[in-house]
Amino acid sequence: AQKVTQAQTEISVVEKEDVTLDCVYETRDTTYYLFWYKQPPSGELVFLIRRNSFDEQNEISGRYSWNFQKSTSSFNFTITASQVVDSAVYFCALRHRNQFYFGTGTSLTVIP
Amino acid sequence: NAGVTQTPKFRVLKTGQSMTLLCAQDMNHEYMYWYRQDPGMGLRLIHYSVGEGTTAKGEVPDGYNVSRLKKQNFLLGLESAAPSQTSVYFCASSPLRVLGTGELFFGEGSRLTVL
């Protein structure tokens, strides 16, 4: 069975602090894909990143970075120097064949 | 630049009424999905389709039916609405890519309230 766990329900940080959102997944497959989505207060779901199971290279995109570790089945997301616009709910997801499995999300509040 | 379009955006129903949510995508994607989002529960898959004329059950299919008569459209039906179906519904599509790498493209969501 596939499962994604985001243990952090809510996080609050002060602007300019760094914050890491945790994601732990479960799957028996050797081929799978992991994703992060952002849902700002306006409600739409925005794709942030995709990572396949064969590529454990960390990725950096501006203030965002992702740390994929197969040994611990984790795909963590770090925001550096957080900004108020980063306030949103963030979802981690696992794609197994034709289905996507989502975690319950982490609500991030960045306090100015 | 439409992407995935859901109609209606908002709807209020009485218990027992029926309705259909329409999802349309203009990206020629093979896969389409219906999710519901409830507080603290993330996104849960209701039904999905891997191509025109095919549908399959997801995690929470009870009380819903779907149809995919045209590749670009995916309809979600509630035959007899119940208060437990009060939720925000998201439609999504995904392209068919080698090794299944496509991400989900979401609609803006439809807020349904069942009284």
Coordinates of N, CA and C in Angstrom, one line a residue:
Chain A
A1 N 0.8 -1.2 0.0 CA 0.0 0.0 0.0 C 0.9 1.2 0.0
Q2 N 0.3 2.3 -0.6 CA 1.1 3.5 -0.7 C 0.5 4.5 0.4
K3 N 1.4 5.2 1.0 CA 1.0 6.2 2.0 C 2.0 7.3 2.1
V4 N 1.5 8.5 2.4 CA 2.3 9.7 2.5 C 1.9 10.4 3.9
T5 N 2.9 10.6 4.7 CA 2.7 11.2 6.0 C 3.4 12.5 6.1
Q6 N 2.6 13.5 6.5 CA 3.1 14.9 6.8 C 2.8 15.1 8.3
A7 N 3.7 14.8 9.1 CA 3.4 14.8 10.6 C 3.1 16.2 11.1
Q8 N 3.7 17.2 10.4 CA 3.5 18.6 10.9 C 2.2 19.1 10.4
T9 N 1.3 19.4 11.3 CA 0.0 19.9 10.8 C 0.0 21.4 10.6
E10 N 0.6 22.1 11.5 CA 0.7 23.6 11.4 C 2.1 24.0 11.8
I11 N 2.7 25.0 11.1 CA 4.0 25.6 11.5 C 3.8 27.1 11.4
S12 N 4.4 27.8 12.3 CA 4.5 29.2 12.3 C 5.9 29.6 12.4
V13 N 6.3 30.5 11.5 CA 7.7 31.1 11.6 C 7.6 32.6 11.4
V14 N 8.6 33.2 11.9 CA 8.7 34.7 11.7 C 9.5 34.9 10.3
E15 N 9.0 35.9 9.6 CA 9.6 36.2 8.3 C 11.1 36.2 8.4
K16 N 11.7 35.7 7.3 CA 13.2 35.5 7.1 C 13.8 34.3 7.8
E17 N 13.0 33.6 8.6 CA 13.5 32.4 9.2 C 13.4 31.3 8.1
D18 N 14.3 30.3 8.3 CA 14.2 29.1 7.4 C 13.2 28.1 8.0
V19 N 12.6 27.3 7.2 CA 11.6 26.3 7.7 C 11.7 25.1 6.8
T20 N 11.6 23.9 7.4 CA 11.6 22.6 6.7 C 10.3 21.9 6.9
L21 N 9.7 21.5 5.8 CA 8.4 20.7 5.9 C 8.8 19.3 5.6
D22 N 8.3 18.4 6.5 CA 8.7 17.0 6.4 C 7.7 16.2 5.6
C23 N 8.2 15.2 4.9 CA 7.3 14.3 4.1 C 8.0 12.9 4.2
V24 N 7.2 11.9 4.7 CA 7.6 10.6 4.7 C 6.7 9.7 3.9
Y25 N 7.2 8.8 3.1 CA 6.3 8.1 2.2 C 6.5 6.6 2.4
E26 N 5.6 5.8 2.0 CA 5.7 4.3 2.0 C 5.3 3.8 0.7
T27 N 6.1 2.9 0.2 CA 5.7 2.2 -1.0 C 6.7 1.0 -1.2
R28 N 6.2 0.0 -1.8 CA 7.1 -1.2 -2.0 C 7.7 -1.2 -3.4
D29 N 7.2 -0.3 -4.2 CA 7.7 -0.2 -5.6 C 9.1 0.4 -5.6
T30 N 9.9 0.1 -6.6 CA 11.2 0.7 -6.8 C 11.1 1.9 -7.8
T31 N 10.0 2.0 -8.5 CA 9.8 3.1 -9.4 C 8.6 3.9 -8.9
Y32 N 8.8 5.1 -8.6 CA 7.7 6.0 -8.1 C 8.2 7.4 -8.2
Y33 N 7.2 8.3 -8.0 CA 7.5 9.7 -8.2 C 6.9 10.5 -7.1
L34 N 7.6 11.5 -6.6 CA 7.2 12.3 -5.5 C 7.0 13.8 -6.0
F35 N 6.0 14.4 -5.3 CA 5.7 15.8 -5.7 C 5.4 16.6 -4.5
W36 N 5.6 17.9 -4.7 CA 5.1 18.9 -3.7 C 4.2 19.9 -4.4
Y37 N 3.1 20.2 -3.7 CA 2.1 21.2 -4.2 C 1.9 22.2 -3.1
K38 N 1.6 23.4 -3.6 CA 1.3 24.6 -2.7 C -0.1 25.0 -2.9
Q39 N -0.8 25.2 -1.8 CA -2.2 25.7 -1.8 C -2.3 27.0 -1.0
P40 N -2.1 28.1 -1.7 CA -2.2 29.4 -1.0 C -3.7 29.7 -0.5
P41 N -3.9 30.7 0.3 CA -5.2 31.0 0.8 C -6.3 31.1 -0.3
S42 N -5.9 31.5 -1.5 CA -6.9 31.6 -2.6 C -7.4 30.2 -3.0
G43 N -6.8 29.2 -2.6 CA -7.4 27.8 -2.8 C -6.9 27.0 -3.9
E44 N -6.2 27.6 -4.9 CA -5.7 26.7 -6.0 C -4.5 25.9 -5.6
L45 N -4.3 24.8 -6.4 CA -3.2 23.9 -6.1 C -2.1 24.1 -7.1
V46 N -0.9 24.5 -6.7 CA 0.2 24.8 -7.5 C 1.3 23.8 -7.4
F47 N 1.7 23.3 -8.6 CA 2.8 22.3 -8.6 C 4.1 23.0 -8.3
L48 N 4.9 22.4 -7.5 CA 6.2 22.9 -7.2 C 7.4 22.1 -7.7
I49 N 7.3 20.8 -7.5 CA 8.4 20.0 -7.9 C 8.0 18.5 -8.1
R50 N 8.7 17.8 -9.0 CA 8.6 16.4 -9.2 C 10.0 15.7 -9.0
R51 N 10.0 14.6 -8.4 CA 11.3 13.8 -8.3 C 11.0 12.4 -8.5
N52 N 11.8 11.7 -9.3 CA 11.6 10.3 -9.5 C 12.5 9.5 -8.5
S53 N 12.2 8.2 -8.4 CA 12.9 7.4 -7.4 C 14.3 7.1 -7.7
F54 N 14.7 7.3 -8.9 CA 16.1 7.0 -9.3 C 17.0 8.2 -9.2
D55 N 16.5 9.3 -8.8 CA 17.3 10.6 -8.8 C 17.3 11.1 -7.4
E56 N 18.3 10.9 -6.6 CA 18.4 11.4 -5.2 C 19.1 12.7 -5.1
Q57 N 19.4 13.3 -6.2 CA 20.0 14.6 -6.1 C 19.1 15.6 -5.5
N58 N 19.7 16.4 -4.6 CA 18.9 17.5 -4.0 C 18.7 18.6 -5.1
E59 N 17.6 19.3 -4.9 CA 17.3 20.3 -5.9 C 17.1 21.7 -5.2
I60 N 17.5 22.7 -5.8 CA 17.4 24.1 -5.3 C 16.7 24.9 -6.4
S61 N 15.7 25.7 -6.0 CA 15.1 26.6 -6.9 C 14.8 27.9 -6.2
G62 N 15.7 28.8 -6.3 CA 15.6 30.1 -5.6 C 15.7 29.8 -4.1
R63 N 14.6 30.2 -3.3 CA 14.6 30.0 -1.9 C 14.1 28.6 -1.5
Y64 N 13.7 27.8 -2.5 CA 13.2 26.5 -2.2 C 14.3 25.5 -2.4
S65 N 14.3 24.5 -1.6 CA 15.2 23.3 -1.8 C 14.5 22.1 -1.3
W66 N 14.8 20.9 -1.9 CA 14.2 19.7 -1.6 C 15.3 18.6 -1.3
N67 N 15.1 17.9 -0.3 CA 16.1 16.8 0.1 C 15.4 15.5 0.0
F68 N 15.8 14.7 -0.9 CA 15.2 13.3 -1.2 C 16.1 12.3 -0.6
Q69 N 15.7 11.5 0.3 CA 16.5 10.4 0.9 C 15.8 9.1 0.9
K70 N 16.2 8.2 0.0 CA 15.5 6.9 -0.1 C 15.7 6.1 1.1
S71 N 16.9 6.2 1.7 CA 17.2 5.4 2.9 C 16.2 5.7 4.1
T72 N 15.7 6.9 4.1 CA 14.7 7.2 5.2 C 13.3 7.4 4.6
S73 N 13.1 7.2 3.3 CA 11.8 7.4 2.6 C 11.3 8.8 2.9
S74 N 12.2 9.7 2.8 CA 11.7 11.1 3.0 C 12.0 12.0 1.9
F75 N 11.2 13.0 1.7 CA 11.3 14.0 0.7 C 10.9 15.4 1.3
N76 N 11.9 16.0 2.0 CA 11.6 17.2 2.8 C 11.8 18.4 1.9
F77 N 11.1 19.5 2.3 CA 11.1 20.7 1.6 C 11.5 21.9 2.5
T78 N 12.5 22.6 2.1 CA 13.0 23.7 2.9 C 12.8 25.0 2.2
I79 N 12.2 26.0 2.9 CA 12.1 27.3 2.4 C 13.1 28.2 3.2
T80 N 14.0 28.8 2.5 CA 15.0 29.7 3.1 C 14.6 31.1 3.1
A81 N 14.8 31.8 4.2 CA 14.4 33.2 4.3 C 13.0 33.4 4.0
S82 N 12.1 32.8 4.7 CA 10.7 32.7 4.4 C 10.1 34.1 4.3
Q83 N 9.0 34.2 3.5 CA 8.3 35.4 3.2 C 6.8 35.2 3.5
V84 N 6.1 36.3 3.7 CA 4.7 36.2 4.0 C 4.0 35.5 2.9
V85 N 4.4 35.7 1.7 CA 3.8 35.1 0.5 C 3.9 33.5 0.5
D86 N 4.8 33.0 1.4 CA 5.0 31.6 1.5 C 3.9 31.0 2.3
S87 N 3.1 31.8 3.0 CA 2.0 31.2 3.8 C 1.0 30.5 3.0
A88 N 0.9 29.2 3.3 CA 0.0 28.3 2.4 C 0.0 27.0 3.1
V89 N -0.8 26.1 2.5 CA -0.8 24.7 2.9 C 0.0 24.0 1.8
Y90 N 0.9 23.2 2.3 CA 1.8 22.4 1.4 C 1.5 20.9 1.4
F91 N 1.4 20.4 0.3 CA 1.1 18.9 0.2 C 2.2 18.2 -0.5
C92 N 2.5 17.1 0.1 CA 3.5 16.1 -0.5 C 2.6 15.0 -1.1
A93 N 3.1 14.5 -2.3 CA 2.3 13.4 -2.9 C 3.2 12.4 -3.5
L94 N 2.7 11.2 -3.6 CA 3.4 10.0 -4.2 C 2.6 9.5 -5.4
R95 N 3.2 9.4 -6.5 CA 2.6 8.8 -7.7 C 3.0 7.4 -7.8
H96 N 2.0 6.5 -7.8 CA 2.2 5.1 -8.0 C 1.3 4.6 -9.1
R97 N 1.9 4.3 -10.2 CA 1.2 3.9 -11.5 C 0.3 5.1 -11.8
N98 N -1.0 4.9 -11.9 CA -1.9 6.0 -12.3 C -2.5 6.8 -11.2
Q99 N -2.2 6.5 -10.0 CA -2.8 7.2 -8.8 C -1.8 8.0 -8.1
F100 N -2.3 9.1 -7.5 CA -1.5 10.0 -6.7 C -2.1 9.9 -5.3
Y101 N -1.1 9.8 -4.3 CA -1.5 9.7 -2.9 C -0.9 10.9 -2.2
F102 N -1.8 11.6 -1.6 CA -1.5 12.9 -0.9 C -1.3 12.7 0.6
G103 N -0.4 13.5 1.2 CA -0.4 13.7 2.6 C -1.5 14.6 3.0
T104 N -1.7 14.8 4.3 CA -2.7 15.6 4.9 C -2.4 17.1 4.9
G105 N -1.2 17.4 4.5 CA -0.8 18.8 4.3 C -0.2 19.4 5.6
T106 N 0.7 20.4 5.4 CA 1.2 21.2 6.4 C 0.9 22.7 6.2
S107 N 0.2 23.3 7.1 CA -0.2 24.7 7.0 C 0.9 25.5 7.6
L108 N 1.5 26.3 6.7 CA 2.6 27.2 7.1 C 2.1 28.6 7.2
T109 N 2.4 29.3 8.3 CA 2.1 30.7 8.5 C 3.4 31.4 8.7
V110 N 3.6 32.4 7.9 CA 4.8 33.2 8.0 C 4.4 34.6 8.6
I111 N 4.9 34.9 9.8 CA 4.5 36.1 10.5 C 5.4 37.2 10.1
P112 N 4.8 38.4 9.7 CA 5.7 39.5 9.3 C 6.4 40.1 10.5
Chain B
N1 N -5.7 29.8 -22.6 CA -4.9 29.5 -21.4 C -5.8 28.9 -20.3
A2 N -6.8 28.1 -20.7 CA -7.8 27.7 -19.7 C -7.2 26.6 -18.8
G3 N -6.6 25.5 -19.3 CA -6.1 24.4 -18.5 C -7.2 23.5 -18.1
V4 N -7.5 23.4 -16.8 CA -8.6 22.6 -16.2 C -9.7 23.6 -15.7
T5 N -10.9 23.4 -16.2 CA -12.0 24.2 -15.8 C -13.1 23.4 -15.1
Q6 N -13.5 23.9 -14.0 CA -14.6 23.2 -13.2 C -15.8 24.1 -13.2
T7 N -17.0 23.4 -13.4 CA -18.2 24.2 -13.2 C -19.2 23.3 -12.5
P8 N -20.0 23.8 -11.6 CA -20.0 25.2 -11.1 C -18.9 25.4 -10.0
K9 N -18.6 26.6 -9.7 CA -17.6 26.9 -8.6 C -18.2 26.7 -7.2
F10 N -19.5 27.0 -7.1 CA -20.2 26.9 -5.8 C -21.6 26.3 -6.1
R11 N -22.0 25.5 -5.1 CA -23.3 25.0 -5.2 C -23.8 24.6 -3.8
V12 N -25.1 24.9 -3.5 CA -25.7 24.5 -2.3 C -26.8 23.5 -2.7
L13 N -26.9 22.4 -2.0 CA -27.9 21.4 -2.3 C -28.6 21.0 -1.0
K14 N -29.8 20.5 -1.2 CA -30.5 19.9 -0.1 C -30.3 18.4 -0.1
T15 N -30.3 17.8 1.1 CA -30.1 16.4 1.2 C -31.1 15.7 0.2
G16 N -30.5 14.7 -0.5 CA -31.4 14.0 -1.4 C -31.4 14.5 -2.9
Q17 N -30.9 15.7 -3.1 CA -30.9 16.2 -4.4 C -29.7 15.6 -5.2
S18 N -29.8 15.8 -6.5 CA -28.7 15.3 -7.3 C -28.0 16.4 -8.1
M19 N -26.8 16.2 -8.5 CA -26.1 17.2 -9.3 C -24.9 16.6 -9.9
T20 N -24.4 17.4 -10.9 CA -23.2 16.9 -11.7 C -22.2 18.1 -11.7
L21 N -21.0 17.7 -11.4 CA -19.9 18.6 -11.5 C -19.2 18.3 -12.9
L22 N -18.9 19.3 -13.6 CA -18.2 19.1 -14.9 C -16.8 19.6 -14.8
C23 N -15.9 18.8 -15.4 CA -14.5 19.1 -15.5 C -14.1 19.1 -17.0
A24 N -13.5 20.1 -17.4 CA -13.0 20.1 -18.8 C -11.6 20.5 -18.9
Q25 N -10.8 19.8 -19.7 CA -9.4 20.2 -19.8 C -9.1 20.3 -21.3
D26 N -8.2 21.3 -21.6 CA -7.9 21.5 -23.0 C -6.4 21.2 -23.3
M27 N -5.8 20.4 -22.5 CA -4.4 20.0 -22.7 C -4.2 18.7 -23.3
N28 N -5.3 18.0 -23.8 CA -5.2 16.7 -24.4 C -4.6 15.7 -23.5
H29 N -4.9 15.8 -22.2 CA -4.3 14.8 -21.2 C -5.1 13.6 -21.2
E30 N -4.4 12.5 -21.0 CA -5.1 11.1 -20.9 C -5.8 10.9 -19.6
Y31 N -5.1 11.3 -18.5 CA -5.6 10.9 -17.2 C -6.4 12.1 -16.6
M32 N -7.5 11.7 -15.9 CA -8.3 12.8 -15.2 C -8.7 12.2 -13.9
Y33 N -8.9 13.1 -12.9 CA -9.1 12.7 -11.5 C -10.1 13.6 -10.9
W34 N -10.9 13.0 -9.9 CA -11.7 13.8 -9.0 C -11.2 13.5 -7.6
Y35 N -10.9 14.6 -6.9 CA -10.6 14.6 -5.5 C -11.5 15.4 -4.7
R36 N -11.6 15.0 -3.4 CA -12.3 15.9 -2.4 C -11.3 16.3 -1.4
Q37 N -11.5 17.5 -0.9 CA -10.6 18.1 0.2 C -11.4 18.5 1.4
D38 N -11.1 17.9 2.5 CA -11.8 18.1 3.7 C -10.7 18.5 4.8
P39 N -11.1 19.4 5.7 CA -10.1 19.9 6.7 C -9.4 18.7 7.4
G40 N -8.1 18.8 7.4 CA -7.3 17.8 8.1 C -7.2 16.5 7.5
M41 N -7.7 16.3 6.3 CA -7.7 15.0 5.6 C -7.0 15.1 4.3
G42 N -6.5 16.2 3.9 CA -5.8 16.3 2.6 C -6.7 16.1 1.4
L43 N -6.1 15.6 0.4 CA -6.9 15.3 -0.8 C -7.1 13.8 -1.0
R44 N -8.4 13.4 -1.1 CA -8.7 12.0 -1.2 C -9.3 11.8 -2.6
L45 N -8.8 10.7 -3.2 CA -9.3 10.4 -4.6 C -10.6 9.7 -4.6
I46 N -11.5 10.3 -5.4 CA -12.9 9.7 -5.5 C -12.9 8.7 -6.6
H47 N -12.7 9.2 -7.9 CA -12.6 8.3 -9.0 C -11.6 8.9 -10.0
Y48 N -11.2 8.1 -10.9 CA -10.2 8.6 -11.9 C -10.5 7.9 -13.2
S49 N -9.8 8.4 -14.2 CA -10.0 7.8 -15.6 C -8.6 7.9 -16.3
V50 N -8.3 6.7 -16.9 CA -7.0 6.7 -17.7 C -7.2 6.9 -19.2
G51 N -8.4 7.2 -19.6 CA -8.7 7.4 -21.0 C -10.2 7.5 -21.2
E52 N -10.5 8.0 -22.4 CA -11.9 8.1 -22.8 C -12.6 6.8 -22.7
G53 N -13.8 6.8 -22.0 CA -14.6 5.6 -21.9 C -14.2 4.7 -20.7
T54 N -13.2 5.1 -20.0 CA -12.8 4.2 -18.9 C -12.8 5.0 -17.6
T55 N -13.2 4.4 -16.5 CA -13.2 5.0 -15.2 C -12.8 3.9 -14.1
A56 N -12.4 4.4 -13.0 CA -12.0 3.5 -11.9 C -12.2 4.2 -10.6
K57 N -12.4 3.3 -9.6 CA -12.7 3.8 -8.2 C -11.4 4.2 -7.5
G58 N -11.5 5.3 -6.7 CA -10.4 5.7 -5.9 C -10.6 5.3 -4.5
E59 N -10.1 6.1 -3.6 CA -10.2 5.8 -2.2 C -11.6 5.9 -1.5
V60 N -12.3 6.9 -2.0 CA -13.6 7.2 -1.4 C -14.7 7.4 -2.5
P61 N -15.1 6.3 -3.2 CA -16.0 6.4 -4.3 C -17.5 6.3 -4.0
D62 N -17.8 5.9 -2.8 CA -19.2 5.7 -2.4 C -20.0 7.0 -2.5
G63 N -21.2 6.9 -3.1 CA -22.1 8.0 -3.2 C -21.8 8.9 -4.5
Y64 N -20.8 8.5 -5.3 CA -20.4 9.3 -6.5 C -20.4 8.4 -7.7
N65 N -20.7 8.9 -8.8 CA -20.5 8.2 -10.1 C -19.8 9.2 -11.1
V66 N -19.1 8.6 -12.0 CA -18.4 9.4 -13.0 C -18.6 8.9 -14.4
S67 N -18.3 9.8 -15.3 CA -18.3 9.4 -16.7 C -17.3 10.1 -17.5
R68 N -16.7 9.5 -18.5 CA -15.7 10.1 -19.4 C -16.1 9.7 -20.8
L69 N -17.1 10.4 -21.3 CA -17.5 10.1 -22.7 C -16.7 10.8 -23.7
K70 N -16.1 11.9 -23.4 CA -15.1 12.6 -24.2 C -13.8 12.7 -23.5
K71 N -12.7 12.7 -24.2 CA -11.4 12.8 -23.6 C -11.2 14.0 -22.8
Q72 N -11.8 15.1 -23.2 CA -11.6 16.4 -22.5 C -12.5 16.6 -21.3
N73 N -13.5 15.8 -21.1 CA -14.5 16.0 -20.1 C -14.5 14.8 -19.1
F74 N -14.7 15.2 -17.8 CA -14.8 14.2 -16.8 C -15.9 14.7 -15.8
L75 N -17.0 13.9 -15.8 CA -18.2 14.4 -15.0 C -18.2 13.6 -13.7
L76 N -18.5 14.3 -12.6 CA -18.7 13.7 -11.3 C -20.2 13.9 -10.9
G77 N -20.9 12.8 -10.6 CA -22.3 12.9 -10.3 C -22.5 12.5 -8.8
L78 N -23.5 13.2 -8.2 CA -24.0 12.8 -6.9 C -25.5 12.5 -7.1
E79 N -25.9 11.3 -6.9 CA -27.2 10.9 -7.2 C -28.2 11.3 -6.1
S80 N -27.8 11.2 -4.9 CA -28.6 11.6 -3.7 C -27.7 12.2 -2.7
A81 N -27.5 13.5 -2.7 CA -26.5 14.2 -1.9 C -26.8 14.0 -0.4
A82 N -25.7 13.9 0.3 CA -25.8 13.8 1.8 C -24.9 14.9 2.4
P83 N -25.2 15.3 3.6 CA -24.3 16.3 4.3 C -22.9 15.9 4.4
S84 N -22.6 14.6 4.4 CA -21.2 14.1 4.5 C -20.4 14.4 3.2
Q85 N -21.2 14.8 2.1 CA -20.5 15.1 0.9 C -20.2 16.6 0.7
T86 N -20.5 17.4 1.8 CA -20.1 18.8 1.8 C -18.6 18.8 1.8
S87 N -18.0 19.5 0.8 CA -16.6 19.4 0.6 C -16.2 20.4 -0.5
V88 N -14.9 20.5 -0.7 CA -14.4 21.2 -1.9 C -13.8 20.1 -2.8
Y89 N -14.3 20.1 -4.0 CA -14.0 19.1 -5.0 C -13.0 19.7 -6.0
F90 N -11.9 18.9 -6.3 CA -11.0 19.3 -7.2 C -10.9 18.3 -8.4
C91 N -10.9 18.8 -9.6 CA -10.6 18.0 -10.7 C -9.1 18.2 -11.1
A92 N -8.5 17.2 -11.6 CA -7.1 17.3 -12.1 C -6.9 16.4 -13.3
S93 N -5.9 16.8 -14.1 CA -5.6 16.0 -15.3 C -4.1 15.8 -15.3
S94 N -3.6 14.8 -16.0 CA -2.2 14.5 -16.1 C -1.9 13.9 -17.4
P95 N -0.8 14.3 -18.0 CA -0.5 13.8 -19.3 C 0.1 12.4 -19.2
L96 N 0.0 11.6 -20.3 CA 0.6 10.3 -20.4 C 2.0 10.5 -20.8
R97 N 3.0 10.2 -20.0 CA 4.4 10.4 -20.3 C 5.1 9.1 -20.1
V98 N 6.3 9.0 -20.6 CA 7.1 7.9 -20.5 C 7.4 7.7 -19.0
L99 N 7.3 6.5 -18.5 CA 7.5 6.2 -17.1 C 6.6 6.9 -16.1
G100 N 5.5 7.4 -16.7 CA 4.5 8.0 -15.8 C 4.9 9.2 -15.0
T101 N 5.7 10.1 -15.6 CA 6.2 11.1 -14.8 C 5.4 12.4 -14.7
G102 N 4.2 12.4 -15.4 CA 3.4 13.6 -15.4 C 2.9 14.0 -14.1
E103 N 2.9 15.3 -13.9 CA 2.3 15.8 -12.6 C 0.8 16.1 -12.8
L104 N 0.1 16.4 -11.8 CA -1.3 16.8 -11.8 C -1.4 18.3 -12.1
F105 N -2.4 18.6 -13.0 CA -2.8 20.0 -13.2 C -4.2 20.1 -12.6
F106 N -4.4 21.0 -11.7 CA -5.7 21.1 -11.0 C -6.6 22.2 -11.5
G107 N -7.9 22.0 -11.4 CA -8.8 23.0 -11.6 C -8.9 23.9 -10.3
E108 N -9.7 24.9 -10.3 CA -9.8 25.9 -9.2 C -10.6 25.4 -8.0
G109 N -11.3 24.3 -8.2 CA -12.1 23.7 -7.1 C -13.6 24.1 -7.2
S110 N -14.4 23.3 -6.6 CA -15.8 23.5 -6.6 C -16.3 23.3 -5.1
R111 N -16.9 24.3 -4.5 CA -17.3 24.2 -3.1 C -18.7 23.8 -3.1
L112 N -19.0 22.6 -2.5 CA -20.3 22.1 -2.5 C -20.8 22.0 -1.0
T113 N -22.0 22.5 -0.8 CA -22.6 22.4 0.6 C -23.9 21.7 0.5
V114 N -24.0 20.7 1.3 CA -25.3 19.9 1.3 C -26.0 20.1 2.7
L115 N -27.1 20.7 2.6 CA -27.9 21.0 3.8 C -28.8 19.9 4.3

